[in-house]
Every structure is written in structure tokens, then in C-alpha cells.
C-alpha positions as a LaTeX table, in Angstrom:
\begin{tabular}{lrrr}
\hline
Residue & $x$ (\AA) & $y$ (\AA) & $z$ (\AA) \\
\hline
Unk1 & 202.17 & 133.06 & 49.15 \\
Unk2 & 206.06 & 132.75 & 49.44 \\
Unk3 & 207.14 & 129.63 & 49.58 \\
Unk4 & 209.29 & 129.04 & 52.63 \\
Unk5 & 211.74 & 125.72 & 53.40 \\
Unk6 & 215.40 & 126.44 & 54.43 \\
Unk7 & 215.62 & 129.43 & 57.37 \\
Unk8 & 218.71 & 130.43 & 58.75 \\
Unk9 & 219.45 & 131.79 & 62.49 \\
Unk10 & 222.17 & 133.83 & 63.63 \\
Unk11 & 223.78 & 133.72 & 67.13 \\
Unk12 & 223.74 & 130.51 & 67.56 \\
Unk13 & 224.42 & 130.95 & 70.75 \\
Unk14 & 222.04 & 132.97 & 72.57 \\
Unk15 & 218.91 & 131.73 & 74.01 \\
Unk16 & 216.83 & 133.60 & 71.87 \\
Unk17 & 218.21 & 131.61 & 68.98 \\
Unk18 & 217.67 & 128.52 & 70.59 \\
Unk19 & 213.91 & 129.14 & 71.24 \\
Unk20 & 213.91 & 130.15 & 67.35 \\
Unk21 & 215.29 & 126.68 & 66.48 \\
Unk22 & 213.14 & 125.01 & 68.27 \\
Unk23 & 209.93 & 126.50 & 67.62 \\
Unk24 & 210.65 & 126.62 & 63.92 \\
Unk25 & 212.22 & 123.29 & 63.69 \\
Unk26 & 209.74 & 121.76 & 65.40 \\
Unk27 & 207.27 & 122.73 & 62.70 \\
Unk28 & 208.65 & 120.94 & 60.13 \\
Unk29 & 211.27 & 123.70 & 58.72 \\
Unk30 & 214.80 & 123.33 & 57.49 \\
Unk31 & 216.80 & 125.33 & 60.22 \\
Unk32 & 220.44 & 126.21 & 59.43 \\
Unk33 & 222.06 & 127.62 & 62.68 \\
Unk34 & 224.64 & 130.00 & 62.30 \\
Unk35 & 227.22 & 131.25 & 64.56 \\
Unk36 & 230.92 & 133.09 & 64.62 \\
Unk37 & 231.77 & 129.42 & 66.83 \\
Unk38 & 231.41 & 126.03 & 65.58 \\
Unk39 & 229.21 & 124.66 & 68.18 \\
Unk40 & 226.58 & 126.68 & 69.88 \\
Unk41 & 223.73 & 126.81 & 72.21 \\
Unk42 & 220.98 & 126.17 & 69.45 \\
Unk43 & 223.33 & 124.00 & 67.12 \\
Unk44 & 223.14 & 121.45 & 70.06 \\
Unk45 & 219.00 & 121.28 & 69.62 \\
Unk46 & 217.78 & 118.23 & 68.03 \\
Unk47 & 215.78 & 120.28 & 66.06 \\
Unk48 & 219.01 & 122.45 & 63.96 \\
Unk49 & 219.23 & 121.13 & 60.64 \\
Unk50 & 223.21 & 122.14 & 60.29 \\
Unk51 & 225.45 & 123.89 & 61.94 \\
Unk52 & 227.05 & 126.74 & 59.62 \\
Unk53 & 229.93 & 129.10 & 60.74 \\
Unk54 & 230.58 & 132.68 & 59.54 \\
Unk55 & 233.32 & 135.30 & 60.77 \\
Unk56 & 232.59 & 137.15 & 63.91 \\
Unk57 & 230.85 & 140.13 & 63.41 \\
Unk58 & 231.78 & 141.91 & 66.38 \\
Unk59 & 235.13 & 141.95 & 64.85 \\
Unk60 & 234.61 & 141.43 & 61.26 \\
Unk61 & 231.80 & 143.56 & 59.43 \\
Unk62 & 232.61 & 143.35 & 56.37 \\
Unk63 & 234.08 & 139.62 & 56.21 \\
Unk64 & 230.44 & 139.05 & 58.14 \\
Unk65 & 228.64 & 140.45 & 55.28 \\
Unk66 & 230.06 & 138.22 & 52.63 \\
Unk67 & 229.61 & 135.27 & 54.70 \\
Unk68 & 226.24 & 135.98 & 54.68 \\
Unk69 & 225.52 & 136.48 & 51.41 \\
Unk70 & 227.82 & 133.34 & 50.75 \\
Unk71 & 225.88 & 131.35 & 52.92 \\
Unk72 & 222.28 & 132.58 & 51.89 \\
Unk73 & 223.31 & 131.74 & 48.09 \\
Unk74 & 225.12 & 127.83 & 49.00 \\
Unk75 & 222.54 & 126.63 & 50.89 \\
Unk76 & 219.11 & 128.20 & 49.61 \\
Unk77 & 218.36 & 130.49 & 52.36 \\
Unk78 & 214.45 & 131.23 & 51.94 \\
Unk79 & 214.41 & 133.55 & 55.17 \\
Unk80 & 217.04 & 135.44 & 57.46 \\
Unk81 & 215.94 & 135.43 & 61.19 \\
Unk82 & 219.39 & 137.87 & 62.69 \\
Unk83 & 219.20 & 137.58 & 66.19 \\
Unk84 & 221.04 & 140.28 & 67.74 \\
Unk85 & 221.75 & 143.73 & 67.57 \\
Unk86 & 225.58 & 143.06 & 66.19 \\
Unk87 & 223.50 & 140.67 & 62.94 \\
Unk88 & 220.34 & 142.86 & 62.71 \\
Unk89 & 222.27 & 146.37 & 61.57 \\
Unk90 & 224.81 & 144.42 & 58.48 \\
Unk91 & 221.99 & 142.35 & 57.61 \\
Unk92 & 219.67 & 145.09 & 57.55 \\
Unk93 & 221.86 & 147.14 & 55.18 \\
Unk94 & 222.21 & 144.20 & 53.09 \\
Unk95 & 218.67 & 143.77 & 52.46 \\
Unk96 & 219.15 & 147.95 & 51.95 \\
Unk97 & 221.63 & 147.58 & 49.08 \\
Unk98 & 219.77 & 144.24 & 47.55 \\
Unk99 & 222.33 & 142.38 & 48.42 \\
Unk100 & 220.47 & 139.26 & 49.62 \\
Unk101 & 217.92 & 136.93 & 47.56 \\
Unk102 & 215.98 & 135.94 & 50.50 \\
Unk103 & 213.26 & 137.40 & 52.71 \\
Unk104 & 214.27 & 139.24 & 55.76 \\
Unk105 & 211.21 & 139.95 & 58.53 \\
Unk106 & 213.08 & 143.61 & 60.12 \\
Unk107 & 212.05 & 146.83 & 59.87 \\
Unk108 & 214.31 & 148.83 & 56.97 \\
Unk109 & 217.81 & 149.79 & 57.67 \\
Unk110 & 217.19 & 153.61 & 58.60 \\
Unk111 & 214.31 & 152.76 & 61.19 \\
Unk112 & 216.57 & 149.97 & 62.77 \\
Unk113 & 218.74 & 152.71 & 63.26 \\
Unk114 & 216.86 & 155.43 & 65.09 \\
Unk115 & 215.41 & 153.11 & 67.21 \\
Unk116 & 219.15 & 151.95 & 68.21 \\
Unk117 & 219.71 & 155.69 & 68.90 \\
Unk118 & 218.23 & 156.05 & 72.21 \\
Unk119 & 218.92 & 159.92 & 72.00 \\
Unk120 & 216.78 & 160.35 & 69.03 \\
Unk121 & 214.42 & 158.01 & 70.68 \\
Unk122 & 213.55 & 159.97 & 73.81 \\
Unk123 & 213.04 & 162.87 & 71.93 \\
Unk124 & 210.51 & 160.96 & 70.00 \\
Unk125 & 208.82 & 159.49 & 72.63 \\
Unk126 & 208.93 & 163.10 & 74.50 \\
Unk127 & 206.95 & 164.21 & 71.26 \\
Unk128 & 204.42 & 161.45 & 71.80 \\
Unk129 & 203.36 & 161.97 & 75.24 \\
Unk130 & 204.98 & 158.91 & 75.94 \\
Unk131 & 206.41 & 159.37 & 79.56 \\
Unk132 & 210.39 & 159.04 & 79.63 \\
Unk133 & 212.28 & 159.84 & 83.33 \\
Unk134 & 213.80 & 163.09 & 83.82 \\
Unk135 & 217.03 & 163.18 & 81.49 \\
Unk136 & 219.62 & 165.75 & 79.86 \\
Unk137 & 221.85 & 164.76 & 76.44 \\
Unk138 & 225.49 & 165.06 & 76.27 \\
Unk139 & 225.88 & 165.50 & 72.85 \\
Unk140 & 229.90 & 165.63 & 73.18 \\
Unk141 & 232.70 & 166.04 & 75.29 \\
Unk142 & 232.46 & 169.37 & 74.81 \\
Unk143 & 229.45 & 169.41 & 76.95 \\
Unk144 & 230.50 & 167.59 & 80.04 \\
Unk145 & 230.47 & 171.15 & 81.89 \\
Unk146 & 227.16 & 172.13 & 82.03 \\
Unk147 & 225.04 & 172.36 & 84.85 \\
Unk148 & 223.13 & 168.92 & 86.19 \\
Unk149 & 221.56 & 170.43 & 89.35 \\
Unk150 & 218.37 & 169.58 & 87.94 \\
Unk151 & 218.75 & 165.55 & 87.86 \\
Unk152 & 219.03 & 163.88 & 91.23 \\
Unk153 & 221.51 & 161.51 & 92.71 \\
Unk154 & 222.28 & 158.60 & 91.72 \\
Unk155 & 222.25 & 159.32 & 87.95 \\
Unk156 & 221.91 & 156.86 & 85.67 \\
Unk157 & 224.71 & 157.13 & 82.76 \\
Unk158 & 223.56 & 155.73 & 79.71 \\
Unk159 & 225.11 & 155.99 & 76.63 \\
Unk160 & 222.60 & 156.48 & 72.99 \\
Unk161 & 223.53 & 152.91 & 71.57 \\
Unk162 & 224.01 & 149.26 & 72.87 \\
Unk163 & 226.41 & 148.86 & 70.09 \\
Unk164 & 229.41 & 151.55 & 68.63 \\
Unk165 & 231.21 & 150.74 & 65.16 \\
Unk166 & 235.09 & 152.14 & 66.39 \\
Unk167 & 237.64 & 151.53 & 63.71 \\
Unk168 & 235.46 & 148.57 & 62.13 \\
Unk169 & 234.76 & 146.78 & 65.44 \\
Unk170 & 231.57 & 147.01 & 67.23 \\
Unk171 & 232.64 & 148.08 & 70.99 \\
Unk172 & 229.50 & 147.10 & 73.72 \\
Unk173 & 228.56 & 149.56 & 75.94 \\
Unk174 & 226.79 & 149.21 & 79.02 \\
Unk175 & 224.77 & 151.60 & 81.85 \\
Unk176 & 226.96 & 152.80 & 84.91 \\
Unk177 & 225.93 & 155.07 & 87.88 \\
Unk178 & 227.44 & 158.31 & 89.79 \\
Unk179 & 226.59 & 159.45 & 93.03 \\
Unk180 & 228.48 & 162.52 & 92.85 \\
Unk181 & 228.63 & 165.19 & 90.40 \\
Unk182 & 232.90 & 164.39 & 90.59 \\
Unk183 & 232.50 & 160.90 & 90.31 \\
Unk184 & 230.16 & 161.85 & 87.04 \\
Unk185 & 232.62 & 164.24 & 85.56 \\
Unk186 & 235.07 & 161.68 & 85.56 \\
Unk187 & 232.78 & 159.18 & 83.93 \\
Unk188 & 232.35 & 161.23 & 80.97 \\
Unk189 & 235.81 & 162.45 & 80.40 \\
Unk190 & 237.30 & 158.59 & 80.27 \\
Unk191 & 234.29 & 157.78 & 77.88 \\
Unk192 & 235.41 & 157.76 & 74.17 \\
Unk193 & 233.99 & 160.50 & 72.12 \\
Unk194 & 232.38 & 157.73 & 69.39 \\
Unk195 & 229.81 & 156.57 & 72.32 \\
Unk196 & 228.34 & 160.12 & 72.50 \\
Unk197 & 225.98 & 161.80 & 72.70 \\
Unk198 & 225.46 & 160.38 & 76.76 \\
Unk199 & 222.09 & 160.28 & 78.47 \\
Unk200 & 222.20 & 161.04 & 81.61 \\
Unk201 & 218.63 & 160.03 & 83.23 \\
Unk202 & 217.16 & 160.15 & 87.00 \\
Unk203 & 216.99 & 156.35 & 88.73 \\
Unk204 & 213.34 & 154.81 & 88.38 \\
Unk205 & 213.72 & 152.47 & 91.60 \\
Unk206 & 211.10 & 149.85 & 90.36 \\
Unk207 & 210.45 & 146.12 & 88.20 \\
Unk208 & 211.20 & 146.34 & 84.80 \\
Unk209 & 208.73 & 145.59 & 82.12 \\
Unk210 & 208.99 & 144.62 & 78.88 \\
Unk211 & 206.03 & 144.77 & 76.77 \\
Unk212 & 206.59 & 142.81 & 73.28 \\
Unk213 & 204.98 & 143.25 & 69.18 \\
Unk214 & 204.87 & 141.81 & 66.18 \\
Unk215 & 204.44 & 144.08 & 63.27 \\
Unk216 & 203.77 & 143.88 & 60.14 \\
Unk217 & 204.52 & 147.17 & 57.92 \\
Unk218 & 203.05 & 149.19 & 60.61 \\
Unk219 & 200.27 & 147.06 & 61.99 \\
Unk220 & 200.22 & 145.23 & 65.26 \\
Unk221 & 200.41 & 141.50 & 65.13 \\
Unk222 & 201.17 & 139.78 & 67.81 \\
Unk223 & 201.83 & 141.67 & 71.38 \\
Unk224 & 202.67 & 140.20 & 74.93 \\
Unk225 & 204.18 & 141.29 & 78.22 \\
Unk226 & 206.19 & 140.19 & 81.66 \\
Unk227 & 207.65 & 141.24 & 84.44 \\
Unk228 & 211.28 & 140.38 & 85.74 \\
Unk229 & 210.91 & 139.06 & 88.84 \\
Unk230 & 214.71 & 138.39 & 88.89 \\
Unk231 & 217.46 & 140.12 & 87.30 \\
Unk232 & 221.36 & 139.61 & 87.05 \\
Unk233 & 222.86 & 141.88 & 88.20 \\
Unk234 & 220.14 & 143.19 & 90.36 \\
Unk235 & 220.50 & 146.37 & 90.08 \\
Unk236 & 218.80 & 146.49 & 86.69 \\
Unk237 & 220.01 & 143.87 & 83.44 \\
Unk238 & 219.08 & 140.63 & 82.36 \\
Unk239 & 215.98 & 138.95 & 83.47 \\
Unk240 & 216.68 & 135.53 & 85.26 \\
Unk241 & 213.15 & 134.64 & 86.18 \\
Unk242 & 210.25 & 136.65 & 84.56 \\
Unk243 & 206.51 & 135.88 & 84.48 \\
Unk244 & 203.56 & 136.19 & 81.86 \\
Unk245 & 200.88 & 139.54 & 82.73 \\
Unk246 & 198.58 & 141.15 & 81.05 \\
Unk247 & 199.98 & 144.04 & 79.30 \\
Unk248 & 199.26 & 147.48 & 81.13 \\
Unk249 & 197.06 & 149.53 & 78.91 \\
Unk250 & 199.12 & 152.83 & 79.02 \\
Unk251 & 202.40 & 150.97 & 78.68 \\
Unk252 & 200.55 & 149.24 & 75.60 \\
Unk253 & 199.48 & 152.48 & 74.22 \\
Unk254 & 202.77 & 154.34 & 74.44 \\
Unk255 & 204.19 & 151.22 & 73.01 \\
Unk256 & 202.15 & 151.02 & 70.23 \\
Unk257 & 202.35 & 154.64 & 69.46 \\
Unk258 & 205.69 & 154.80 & 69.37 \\
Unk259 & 205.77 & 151.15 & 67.23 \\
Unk260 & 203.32 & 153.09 & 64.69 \\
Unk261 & 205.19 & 156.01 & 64.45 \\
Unk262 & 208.34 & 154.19 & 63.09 \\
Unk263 & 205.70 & 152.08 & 60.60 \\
Unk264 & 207.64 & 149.08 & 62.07 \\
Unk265 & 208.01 & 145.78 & 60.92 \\
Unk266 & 209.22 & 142.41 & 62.75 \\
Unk267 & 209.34 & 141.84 & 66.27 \\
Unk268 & 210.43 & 144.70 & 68.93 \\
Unk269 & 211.01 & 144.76 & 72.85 \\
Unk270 & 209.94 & 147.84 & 74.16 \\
Unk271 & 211.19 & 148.50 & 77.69 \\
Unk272 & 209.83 & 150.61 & 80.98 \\
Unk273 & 211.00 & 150.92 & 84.56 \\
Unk274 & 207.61 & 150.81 & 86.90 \\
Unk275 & 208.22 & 153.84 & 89.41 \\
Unk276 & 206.53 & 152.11 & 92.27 \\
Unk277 & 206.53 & 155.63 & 93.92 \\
Unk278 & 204.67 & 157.01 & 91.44 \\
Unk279 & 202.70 & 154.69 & 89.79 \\
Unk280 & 204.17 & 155.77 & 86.16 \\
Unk281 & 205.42 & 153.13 & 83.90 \\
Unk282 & 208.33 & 155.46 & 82.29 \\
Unk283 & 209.86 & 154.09 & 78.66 \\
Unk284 & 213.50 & 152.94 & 78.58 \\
Unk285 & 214.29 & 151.52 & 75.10 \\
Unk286 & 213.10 & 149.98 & 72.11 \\
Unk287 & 215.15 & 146.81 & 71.44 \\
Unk288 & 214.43 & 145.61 & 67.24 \\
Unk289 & 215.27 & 142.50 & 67.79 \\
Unk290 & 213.91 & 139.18 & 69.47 \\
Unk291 & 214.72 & 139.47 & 73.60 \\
Unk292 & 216.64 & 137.06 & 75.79 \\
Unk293 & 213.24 & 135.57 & 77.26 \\
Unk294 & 211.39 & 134.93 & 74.21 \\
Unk295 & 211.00 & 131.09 & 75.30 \\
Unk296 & 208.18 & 132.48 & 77.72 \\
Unk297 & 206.79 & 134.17 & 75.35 \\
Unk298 & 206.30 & 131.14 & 73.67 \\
Unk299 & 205.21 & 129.23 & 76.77 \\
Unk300 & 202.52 & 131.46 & 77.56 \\
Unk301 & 200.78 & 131.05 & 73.56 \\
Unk302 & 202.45 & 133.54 & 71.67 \\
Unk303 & 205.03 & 131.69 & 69.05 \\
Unk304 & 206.68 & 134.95 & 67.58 \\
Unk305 & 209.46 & 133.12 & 65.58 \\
Unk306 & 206.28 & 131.70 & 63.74 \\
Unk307 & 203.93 & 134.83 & 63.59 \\
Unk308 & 207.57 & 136.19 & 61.60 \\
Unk309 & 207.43 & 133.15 & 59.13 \\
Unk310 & 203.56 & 133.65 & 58.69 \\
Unk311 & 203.86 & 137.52 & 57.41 \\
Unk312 & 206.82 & 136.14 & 55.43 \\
Unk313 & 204.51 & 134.25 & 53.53 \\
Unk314 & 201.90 & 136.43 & 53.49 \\
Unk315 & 199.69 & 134.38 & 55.51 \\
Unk316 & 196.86 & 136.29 & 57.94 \\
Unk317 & 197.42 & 135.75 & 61.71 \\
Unk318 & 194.68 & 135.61 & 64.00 \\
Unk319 & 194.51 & 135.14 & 67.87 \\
Unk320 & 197.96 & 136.21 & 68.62 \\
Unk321 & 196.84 & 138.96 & 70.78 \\
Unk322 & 195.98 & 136.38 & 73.92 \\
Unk323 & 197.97 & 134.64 & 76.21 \\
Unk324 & 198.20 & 132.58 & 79.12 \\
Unk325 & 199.52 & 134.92 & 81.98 \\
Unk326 & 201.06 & 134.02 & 85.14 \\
Unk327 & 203.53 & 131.39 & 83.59 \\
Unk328 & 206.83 & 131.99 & 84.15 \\
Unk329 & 210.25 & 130.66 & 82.77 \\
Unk330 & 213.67 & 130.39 & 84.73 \\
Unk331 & 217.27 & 130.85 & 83.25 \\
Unk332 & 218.65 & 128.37 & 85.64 \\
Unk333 & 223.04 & 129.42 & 85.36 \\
Unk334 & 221.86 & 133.04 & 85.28 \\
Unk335 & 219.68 & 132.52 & 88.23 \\
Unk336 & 222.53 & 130.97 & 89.92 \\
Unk337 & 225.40 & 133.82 & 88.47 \\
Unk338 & 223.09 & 135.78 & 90.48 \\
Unk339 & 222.79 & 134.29 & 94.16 \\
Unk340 & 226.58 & 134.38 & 93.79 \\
Unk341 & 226.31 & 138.01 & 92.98 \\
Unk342 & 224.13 & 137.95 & 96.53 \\
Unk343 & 226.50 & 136.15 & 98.78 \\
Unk344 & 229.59 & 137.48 & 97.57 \\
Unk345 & 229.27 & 141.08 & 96.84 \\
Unk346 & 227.64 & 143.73 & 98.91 \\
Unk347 & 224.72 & 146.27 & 98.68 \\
Unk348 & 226.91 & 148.60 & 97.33 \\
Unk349 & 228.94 & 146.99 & 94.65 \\
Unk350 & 225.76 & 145.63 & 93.63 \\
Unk351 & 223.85 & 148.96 & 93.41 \\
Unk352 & 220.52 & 147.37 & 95.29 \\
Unk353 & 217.73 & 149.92 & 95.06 \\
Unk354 & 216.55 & 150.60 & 98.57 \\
Unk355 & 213.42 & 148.78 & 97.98 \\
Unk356 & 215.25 & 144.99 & 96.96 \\
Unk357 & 214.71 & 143.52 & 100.53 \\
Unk358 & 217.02 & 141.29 & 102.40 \\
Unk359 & 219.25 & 139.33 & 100.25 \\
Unk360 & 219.02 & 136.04 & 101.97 \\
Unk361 & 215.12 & 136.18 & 100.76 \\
Unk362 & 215.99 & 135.74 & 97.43 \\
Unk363 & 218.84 & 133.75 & 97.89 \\
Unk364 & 216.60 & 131.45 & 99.43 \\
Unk365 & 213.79 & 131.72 & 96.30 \\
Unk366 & 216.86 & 131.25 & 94.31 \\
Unk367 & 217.04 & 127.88 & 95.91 \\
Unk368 & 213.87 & 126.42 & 95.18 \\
Unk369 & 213.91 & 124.84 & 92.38 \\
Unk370 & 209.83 & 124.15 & 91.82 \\
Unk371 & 207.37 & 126.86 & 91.16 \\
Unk372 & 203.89 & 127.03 & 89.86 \\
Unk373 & 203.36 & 127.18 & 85.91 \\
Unk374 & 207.62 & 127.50 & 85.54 \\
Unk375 & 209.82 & 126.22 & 82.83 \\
Unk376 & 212.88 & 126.38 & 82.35 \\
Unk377 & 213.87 & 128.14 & 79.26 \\
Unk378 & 217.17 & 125.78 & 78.47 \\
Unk379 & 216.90 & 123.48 & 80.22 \\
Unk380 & 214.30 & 120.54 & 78.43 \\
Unk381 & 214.37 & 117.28 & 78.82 \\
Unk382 & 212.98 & 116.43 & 75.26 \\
Unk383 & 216.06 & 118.40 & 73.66 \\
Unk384 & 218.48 & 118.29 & 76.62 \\
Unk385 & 221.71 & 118.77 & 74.53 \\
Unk386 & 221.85 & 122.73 & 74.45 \\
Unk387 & 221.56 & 122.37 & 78.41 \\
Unk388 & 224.48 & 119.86 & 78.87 \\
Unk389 & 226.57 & 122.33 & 76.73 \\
Unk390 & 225.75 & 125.37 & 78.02 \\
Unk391 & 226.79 & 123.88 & 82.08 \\
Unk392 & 230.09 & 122.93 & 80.27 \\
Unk393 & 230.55 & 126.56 & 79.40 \\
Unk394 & 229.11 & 127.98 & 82.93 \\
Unk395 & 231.67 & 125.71 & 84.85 \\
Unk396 & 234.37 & 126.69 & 82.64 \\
Unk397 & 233.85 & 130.24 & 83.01 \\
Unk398 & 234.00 & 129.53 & 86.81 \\
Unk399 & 237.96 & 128.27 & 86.36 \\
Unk400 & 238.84 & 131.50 & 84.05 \\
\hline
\end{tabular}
């Protein structure tokens, strides 16, 4: 069994990493909380050991890299728990090139890769059975004048990767719409040639679903699943309010197939869109990395940051395939980015699916601050700190 005391987290400052601290730290280990800032969301828990800062590596790859190693050698790093996609892919290569003496629980540096490639991925999946929507690849700019007759308006325009190294820097892309075949064109010719190839994919008008694993070397773990109840914005992104369910068997399968294929290891977010029309849960993404709402994860009985530590050790895990389902968790400022979203912006700017309802509805559900079986995810009142900071930062964004 590997011995395990002193664990480091990146991204301090995502929620994820926050729900990392405090599950881990509140079993007794030694959590270092990193960041490119020198406080953070998760450096404010009670339960982060120190606070360490390293150079920003959206900016800084390589200078990231020997921070890292820096940082795993001065303070006796045992285990590496990176975050997000910008500290998974250097880390990952490190581990590649034995750079680090220290246990890292990820998948190996090429399949990390492909399953950031979202291009390669549907082609996978396709190859699976696994049901993707209706969607041609722009391999280039070079390409932009084919024919899309056969994909129906609105199409969704959605680049291969999250996350493009440009001259050293990772540049963040993001999923945009056209309603005309013009308005399209012109999407892809002020797109830079390094985000291609360009996915171009019919709108699923239905929730999203996330189904999420643990793996170790191949073999399912741990698995759970929710559905976003609320996102921001609300067209389609980050889940505000999401709730515990039992994982649909076909969306488990086609996760799990896909999951086996690439022999993966660590945790993984795979995502669908439920075509309510339908009745087809169709596969978006794999995300290698933990997800935004993990704290409900943990919530509902299924402690991933510690299922991670256990196959670090070596340790066998049983029951982590059952959960408590209908609990849900609430990102209170992201709830309330959104109602602002609501009341100040209209259908249109907001790109509300036909199907979303009357925006007062939610506006009003936004409102309520009670709800059966819901927790907030940072907001706790036995480690209140990261809260109190993280409403300093929302009402300073609102004077920017």
C-alpha cells in the first residue's frame, strides 16, 4: 500500500477544488492548495493545510511546469489532484516524461488528449454505437465552403477543444450559434486556424446530463449521475442547480463503453443533451477531469476525491456504485448571475430553446431560497470562509 500524507490541489479557486479540500482535509490529510493567486476559494477552507502559489498556467506553461515540480519536491507532495483542464494536460506530460516523484490519479498523457479532442471523439463514439447528434467536421479553413444543407438551423458551432496552446498561451474557447448559413460563414472565417478542425452539430433542445466514473486502469469504480435543473447561461453551460438521479442505463452503457475503450483511469464527466423530442440521450463530451458540481456528488454518497486517494494506495473500494438520488446542491452567485441574465436580457440574446417556459417562473424558483434535500455547494456554515470570499469577488465583479 502507498503510503499517502501531504496532497496537493490545483485551482485553488474553483469549486471543484474546494469540495477536494474539504473532503480530503476533513479525513485527516495534509492538503496543500495551490493556485496562480495568493488567496483562493479553497485556500479560505478551514480544512487547507497551506496556501502555495505557482505561475499561471494559462499564461505560463513552462514556468507552470517547474513550479510544479518545485513545489512537489519542497514540500513532500505524496499525490497530485490537477483540477482543470489548463493543470491536467502539463501535469499529465510531466508524469509522461518522469518528471514528478509523486503519484498522479489521471489517465496517461496521450488518452487525456484524445478525449480533449472532441473531433476524434465523435468519431469514436460514432464507432461505438454510441449516439452523437447529427454533425459535419471542419477540418480547416480551407473547408468553410462546403455544403451544410444537411444540418438544420440553428447550428451549434463547436470547436474540437475547450483549451488551444497559441504561441505558448492556452486561448479558451467556447460554443456559439448561427441561424443562417451567412451568419455561419462568417463565424468560421474570423475563427483562428489553431482552433480547427470546427464541429458543427444540429441543436438537441433538451436537460443536460452528466453521468460521472471513477476508473481505475480501465475498470469502473465509482459512477453517479444528475440533471441540471438550472444552467447559466440558459441556453446550455454551467449548471447552477442540479439534482442526484439514477443513472439512465443506455447513457451508462455508452458511457462506460466509451470509458473502456480509452482503458481510462481517474475520474471523467461524460456529457449528453436529452432530446426530449426524441427520447435519445445523444453524447456531447468527455470532460477528464473533476466537474464544477462535484460537491453533490459528494452529498448524495459518492466521495470521488477519496475513491482517487483509495486506488492511489491501492486500497479495494466497495459500495461506490449507490447513491442517494433526488438531493440536490445550489451554486447560490451563479444562480443569481443567472436571474440577472433573465431580467435583463431577452429571449434572443439569451438563445432560450423554445421549450424554457416563461422567464418569470424561474426567476421566481430562483427566489426561493429553501428546497427539499438542497445544499448549497459553497456556501457552509461549518467552513463559511470560502463563501465570505467568494461574495467579495461576485460584488466586485458587479463594479468592473
Amino acid at each position: 500500500m502507498n503510503i499517502i500524507k501531504n496532497i496537493l490541489v490545483t485551482d485553488g479557486n474553483s469549486r471543484a477544488a474546494l469540495a477536494v479540500t474539504r473532503s480530503l482535509g476533513s479525513k485527516g490529510y495534509k492538503v496543500f492548495v495551490a493556485d496562480s493567486a495568493e488567496t483562493s476559494l479553497a485556500s479560505n477552507s478551514k480544512y487547507c493545510s497551506q496556501s502555495i502559489v505557482y505561475p499561471d498556467p494559462v499564461n505560463n506553461f513552462n514556468e507552470f511546469c517547474s513550479s510544479i515540480k518545485k513545489i512537489v519536491n519542497e514540500f513532500k507532495i505524496d499525490l497530485i489532484i490537477p483540477v482543470t483542464d489548463v493543470c491536467v494536460f502539463p501535469i499529465s506530460k510531466l508524469f509522461k516524461d518522469n518528471e514528478l516523484n509523486c503519484i498522479t490519479p489521471i489517465a496517461s498523457d496521450e488518452t487525456v488528449s484524445l478525449a480533449a479532442n472532441k473531433s476524434k471523439l465523435i468519431k469514436v463514439a460514432e464507432e461505438l454505437g454510441v449516439n452523437v447528434p447529427n454533425s459535419q467536421i471542419i477540418e480547416s479553413k480551407n473547408d468553410i465552403s462546403i455544403d451544410y444543407a444537411d444540418i438544420t438551423y440553428p447550428i451549434v458551432i463547436k470547436p474540437s477543444r475547450s483549451r488551444v496552446m497559441i504561441d505558448g498561451k492556452w486561448h479558451f474557447t467556447s460554443v456559439t450559434y448561427a441561424k443562417t448559413g451567412e451568419e455561419l460563414s462568417t463565424i468560421l472565417k474570423n475563427t483562428h486556424q489553431e482552433i480547427y478542425p470546427i464541429i458543427l452539430q444540429e441543436r438537441v433542445l433538451g436537460n443536460g446530463v452528466g453521468a460521472f466514473y471513477c476508473y481505475k486502469h480501465g475498470k469502473c469504480i465509482a459512477k453517479f449521475a444528475h440533471k441540471r435543473i438550472r444552467e447559466k447561461p440558459p441556453s446550455g453551460g454551467v449548471s447552477v442547480l442540479r439534482e442526484s438521479v439514477e443513472i439512465d442505463p443506455l447513457i451508462d452503457k455508452h458511457s462506460q463503453l466509451l470509458l473502456s475503450h480509452l482503458n481510462w483511469h481517474g475520474v471523467a464527466m461524460v456529457e449528453y443533451k436529452n432530446d426530449e423530442n426524441r427520447g435519445i440521450p445523444y453524447f456531447m463530451e468527455i470532460n477528464g477531469r473533476f466537474w464544477g458540481s462535484l460537491q453533490l456528488a459528494i452529498d448524495a454518497g459518492v466521495d470521488f476525491p477519496d475513491h482517487l486517494v483509495s486506488i492511489a494506495k491501492n486500497i479495494e473500494i466497495s459500495n461506490a456504485q449507490t447513491y442517494k438520488v433526488g438531493i440536490k446542491t445550489r451554486w447560490l452567485w451563479g444562480d443569481i448571475d443567472l436571474m440577472l441574465m433573465l431580467l435583463f436580457k431577452s429571449g434572443n440574446q439569451l438563445n432560450l430553446p423554445k421549450d424554457y417556459g416563461p422567464k418569470w417562473k424561474v426567476i421566481i424558483n430562483i427566489l426561493n431560497p429553501f428546497g427539499k434535500n438542497m445544499f448549497y455547494e459553497v456556501l457552509r456554515l461549518s467552513d463559511i470562509k470560502p463563501w465570505l470570499f467568494e461574495s467579495k469577488q461576485w460584488i466586485k465583479s458587479l463594479k468592473k
